[in-house]
Short mmCIF file of C-alpha atoms in Angstrom, two decimals:
data_model
loop_
_atom_site.label_atom_id
_atom_site.label_comp_id
_atom_site.label_asym_id
_atom_site.label_seq_id
_atom_site.Cartn_x
_atom_site.Cartn_y
_atom_site.Cartn_z
CA ASP A 18 166.22 108.25 57.43
CA GLY A 19 166.54 111.72 56.47
CA VAL A 20 163.22 111.60 55.73
CA ARG A 21 161.84 115.49 56.17
CA ILE A 22 157.87 116.51 57.51
CA ALA A 23 157.34 120.00 57.59
CA GLN A 24 153.71 120.64 59.34
CA LEU A 25 151.07 123.18 59.73
CA SER A 26 148.59 123.19 62.04
CA ASP A 27 145.99 125.51 63.85
CA ILE A 28 146.48 128.33 61.08
CA HIS A 29 142.53 129.68 61.75
CA VAL A 30 142.18 132.92 58.54
CA GLY A 31 140.41 134.79 59.35
CA ASN A 32 140.14 138.73 60.78
CA LEU A 33 142.17 137.36 64.07
CA THR A 34 145.73 136.17 61.54
CA PRO A 35 147.51 138.39 59.31
CA ARG A 36 147.64 137.00 55.65
CA SER A 37 151.35 138.36 55.81
CA HIS A 38 151.32 135.46 59.24
CA ILE A 39 149.88 133.09 56.78
CA ARG A 40 151.89 133.37 53.81
CA ALA A 41 155.05 133.57 56.00
CA ALA A 42 154.36 130.19 57.39
CA ILE A 43 153.93 128.51 54.00
CA ASP A 44 157.22 130.13 52.72
CA ALA A 45 159.37 128.20 55.44
CA ALA A 46 157.19 125.90 55.10
CA ASN A 47 158.30 125.56 51.31
CA ALA A 48 161.75 127.21 52.50
CA ALA A 49 162.21 123.73 54.83
CA THR A 50 162.50 121.41 51.46
CA PRO A 51 160.34 118.40 53.17
CA ASP A 52 159.59 115.45 51.11
CA LEU A 53 155.97 116.54 53.18
CA ILE A 54 153.94 118.27 54.00
CA VAL A 55 150.81 118.06 56.74
CA LEU A 56 148.06 119.61 58.05
CA THR A 57 146.49 118.53 61.41
CA GLY A 58 143.22 120.83 61.27
CA ASP A 59 141.33 124.55 62.21
CA TYR A 60 141.63 126.35 58.89
CA VAL A 61 139.28 128.42 59.61
CA CYS A 62 138.20 130.28 62.99
CA TRP A 63 133.48 130.72 62.61
CA ARG A 64 132.16 131.84 59.69
CA ARG A 65 131.89 129.95 56.33
CA SER A 66 133.16 133.76 54.80
CA GLU A 67 137.07 132.02 55.49
CA VAL A 68 136.52 128.91 53.78
CA GLU A 69 137.28 130.80 50.45
CA LEU A 70 140.00 132.96 52.57
CA ALA A 71 141.49 129.44 53.12
CA HIS A 72 141.35 128.61 49.73
CA ASP A 73 143.61 131.58 48.74
CA GLN A 74 145.84 132.33 51.82
CA LEU A 75 146.62 128.51 51.78
CA GLY A 76 147.89 128.03 48.63
CA GLY A 77 151.11 127.08 47.47
CA LEU A 78 152.81 124.85 49.41
CA LYS A 79 155.64 122.61 47.64
CA ALA A 80 156.29 118.94 48.74
CA PRO A 81 155.41 115.49 45.99
CA ARG A 82 152.17 115.21 48.58
CA VAL A 83 150.84 117.26 51.09
CA LEU A 84 148.06 115.11 53.14
CA ALA A 85 145.53 117.35 55.38
CA VAL A 86 143.25 115.98 58.18
CA LEU A 87 139.88 118.56 59.82
CA GLY A 88 139.67 120.00 63.14
CA ASN A 89 137.05 121.61 65.37
CA HIS A 90 136.12 124.59 64.35
CA ASP A 91 136.03 123.24 59.64
CA TYR A 92 133.03 121.89 61.49
CA PHE A 93 131.71 123.95 63.55
CA THR A 94 131.90 126.51 60.18
CA TRP A 95 131.50 123.94 57.24
CA GLY A 96 133.99 120.53 56.79
CA ALA A 97 132.77 119.98 53.05
CA GLY A 98 133.93 123.20 52.32
CA VAL A 99 137.13 122.93 54.05
CA ALA A 100 137.46 119.84 52.58
CA SER A 101 136.81 121.34 49.06
CA ALA A 102 139.27 124.07 49.26
CA LEU A 103 142.23 123.00 50.76
CA GLU A 104 141.62 119.70 47.78
CA ARG A 105 141.36 122.66 45.56
CA ASN A 106 144.60 123.14 46.09
CA GLY A 107 145.36 120.05 45.76
CA TYR A 108 146.15 119.00 48.86
CA GLU A 109 144.66 115.75 49.69
CA VAL A 110 142.13 115.26 52.93
CA LEU A 111 142.32 111.48 54.95
CA ARG A 112 139.14 112.14 56.83
CA ASN A 113 139.29 108.24 58.29
CA GLN A 114 141.77 107.04 55.59
CA THR A 115 144.95 105.71 55.21
CA THR A 116 147.23 106.34 52.17
CA VAL A 117 151.23 104.65 51.25
CA ALA A 118 153.22 108.11 50.48
CA HIS A 119 156.90 106.40 48.84
CA VAL A 120 159.48 108.61 49.61
CA ARG A 121 162.70 108.11 48.21
CA GLY A 122 161.97 104.86 47.11
CA ALA A 123 160.32 103.98 50.67
CA PRO A 124 156.91 103.34 51.79
CA LEU A 125 155.09 105.13 54.45
CA ALA A 126 151.53 104.38 55.35
CA MET A 127 150.25 108.35 56.32
CA VAL A 128 146.69 107.05 58.63
CA GLY A 129 144.26 110.07 58.84
CA VAL A 130 142.36 110.32 61.87
CA ASP A 131 139.45 112.35 61.57
CA ASP A 132 138.27 115.40 64.16
CA PRO A 133 137.81 113.65 67.66
CA ILE A 134 136.27 116.63 69.02
CA THR A 135 133.45 116.49 66.61
CA ARG A 136 133.09 113.45 66.86
CA HIS A 137 134.45 112.45 63.54
CA ASP A 138 137.17 110.11 64.18
CA ASP A 139 136.52 106.38 63.40
CA LEU A 140 140.14 104.52 64.16
CA ASP A 141 139.20 101.41 62.86
CA ALA A 142 138.40 103.13 59.17
CA ALA A 143 140.92 104.09 60.06
CA PHE A 144 143.71 101.83 59.57
CA ALA A 145 142.18 99.79 57.41
CA GLY A 146 143.67 100.35 54.82
CA ALA A 147 147.32 100.36 56.85
CA PRO A 148 149.76 97.95 55.63
CA THR A 149 151.39 96.18 58.29
CA GLY A 150 155.28 95.61 58.63
CA VAL A 151 155.42 99.76 57.55
CA SER A 152 156.64 102.98 59.18
CA ARG A 153 152.94 104.30 60.27
CA VAL A 154 151.86 108.08 61.10
CA VAL A 155 149.85 108.90 62.15
CA LEU A 156 147.50 113.08 61.67
CA CYS A 157 145.40 113.62 64.10
CA HIS A 158 144.20 117.64 65.22
CA ALA A 159 143.63 116.55 68.90
CA PRO A 160 146.40 114.95 70.64
CA ASP A 161 144.63 113.34 73.71
CA ARG A 162 143.49 110.87 71.09
CA ALA A 163 146.62 110.22 70.72
CA PRO A 164 147.26 107.46 73.72
CA ALA A 165 143.95 105.23 71.78
CA ILE A 166 145.82 105.70 68.25
CA ALA A 167 149.39 104.82 69.04
CA ARG A 168 147.71 100.98 70.67
CA ARG A 169 147.55 100.17 67.25
CA GLY A 170 150.63 100.28 66.89
CA VAL A 171 152.10 103.28 65.34
CA ASP A 172 155.66 105.27 65.22
CA LEU A 173 154.20 108.86 65.22
CA VAL A 174 151.69 110.61 65.77
CA LEU A 175 151.11 114.70 65.00
CA SER A 176 148.62 117.39 66.01
CA GLY A 177 147.82 120.50 67.25
CA HIS A 178 144.43 121.87 68.86
CA THR A 179 146.05 124.12 71.92
CA HIS A 180 147.87 126.74 70.87
CA GLY A 181 150.42 125.51 73.05
CA GLY A 182 148.22 127.25 75.59
CA GLN A 183 148.47 130.40 73.52
CA ILE A 184 148.44 132.66 77.14
CA PHE A 185 150.63 130.49 79.09
CA VAL A 186 151.12 130.98 82.83
CA LYS A 187 152.70 128.96 85.27
CA GLY A 188 150.89 126.70 86.99
CA ILE A 189 147.46 128.13 86.17
CA THR A 190 147.28 127.53 82.38
CA ASP A 191 148.34 122.95 82.58
CA ARG A 192 146.49 122.92 85.95
CA LEU A 193 142.74 124.70 83.55
CA MET A 194 143.72 122.53 80.59
CA LYS A 195 144.36 119.78 82.54
CA ARG A 196 140.59 120.86 84.03
CA ALA A 197 139.13 121.20 80.92
CA GLY A 198 140.86 117.19 79.20
CA LEU A 199 144.06 118.29 77.46
CA ASN A 200 147.14 116.86 78.84
CA PHE A 201 148.98 117.48 76.25
CA ARG A 202 149.80 120.64 75.79
CA ARG A 203 152.87 121.55 72.95
CA GLY A 204 155.84 119.27 72.45
CA MET A 205 157.35 116.01 71.40
CA TYR A 206 155.17 113.04 74.31
CA ASP A 207 156.95 109.03 74.27
CA LEU A 208 153.58 106.82 74.89
CA ASP A 209 152.55 104.45 76.09
CA THR A 210 153.85 101.65 72.82
CA ARG A 211 157.29 102.65 70.94
CA GLY A 212 155.02 105.73 69.58
CA LYS A 213 155.79 109.02 69.96
CA LEU A 214 153.81 112.33 69.66
CA TYR A 215 154.57 115.86 68.39
CA VAL A 216 152.09 118.40 69.89
CA THR A 217 152.83 121.48 67.23
CA PRO A 218 151.41 125.18 68.71
CA GLY A 219 150.86 125.84 65.81
CA VAL A 220 150.08 128.79 63.11
CA GLY A 221 147.24 131.55 64.10
CA PHE A 222 144.87 133.49 66.87
CA SER A 223 142.01 132.08 68.10
CA GLY A 224 140.33 134.13 70.20
CA VAL A 225 142.94 137.48 70.64
CA THR A 226 145.51 138.63 68.22
CA ARG A 227 148.44 137.43 70.88
CA ARG A 228 151.07 134.18 71.78
CA ALA A 229 152.93 135.22 75.33
CA GLY A 230 154.66 132.78 77.32
CA GLU A 231 156.58 129.39 77.20
CA GLY A 232 156.40 127.06 74.47
CA THR A 233 153.56 128.96 72.94
CA HIS A 234 155.20 130.72 69.67
CA ALA A 235 153.58 130.36 66.98
CA GLU A 236 155.63 127.79 64.09
CA VAL A 237 156.16 126.15 61.32
CA ALA A 238 157.57 121.98 62.96
CA VAL A 239 159.61 120.40 60.25
CA LEU A 240 160.56 116.97 61.48
CA THR A 241 163.01 113.92 60.72
CA LEU A 242 162.46 110.71 60.28
CA ARG A 243 165.31 108.21 62.23
CA ALA A 244 165.66 105.05 61.39
CA ALA A 245 164.88 103.32 64.67
#
């Protein structure tokens, strides 16, 4: 009870997202003094040159542990290189793996599901080391994988990917997203099981240097866990 998790997603270093914008997000995450910081994918856009930018611009996150999963843009660009850039900052990249974080003397299972959009996800592998009888938090870039994840028995899934629609026009953006198979735009959702899904609109920009409309504004999410 009271464990604080800061989540950053969809940072998209490069020409579209200013370095100052990214560093402000890093500072905001650190200012929350979280027990854990999690990163849920899409650190780059399209160019291999952005991988080294990710190493430079994403450094300095301060928490007992910083855990990450990769997103589709990371694999479109250079998955192994992006993972290495994060690891050189001391962050742990979970690629269909579970780790147990001991927070305030209690175990918290942190499950990292690799990117479903590029078909790198493997739920059997991801949950193979997940202990039973402890709270489970899952990191997965794509929120539409959450219902299948929830059937494995989880408390919370943290995702990004959608940018909250990035340019949201009521009655249009939601319809276009559903046609594309995107059913969770942003915010907290109850899953069919006891678990919940939180979809952050993320930090950076993709396609255009603008976010507009309800629920699209860039954020660092800070979630406080409460005992059931």
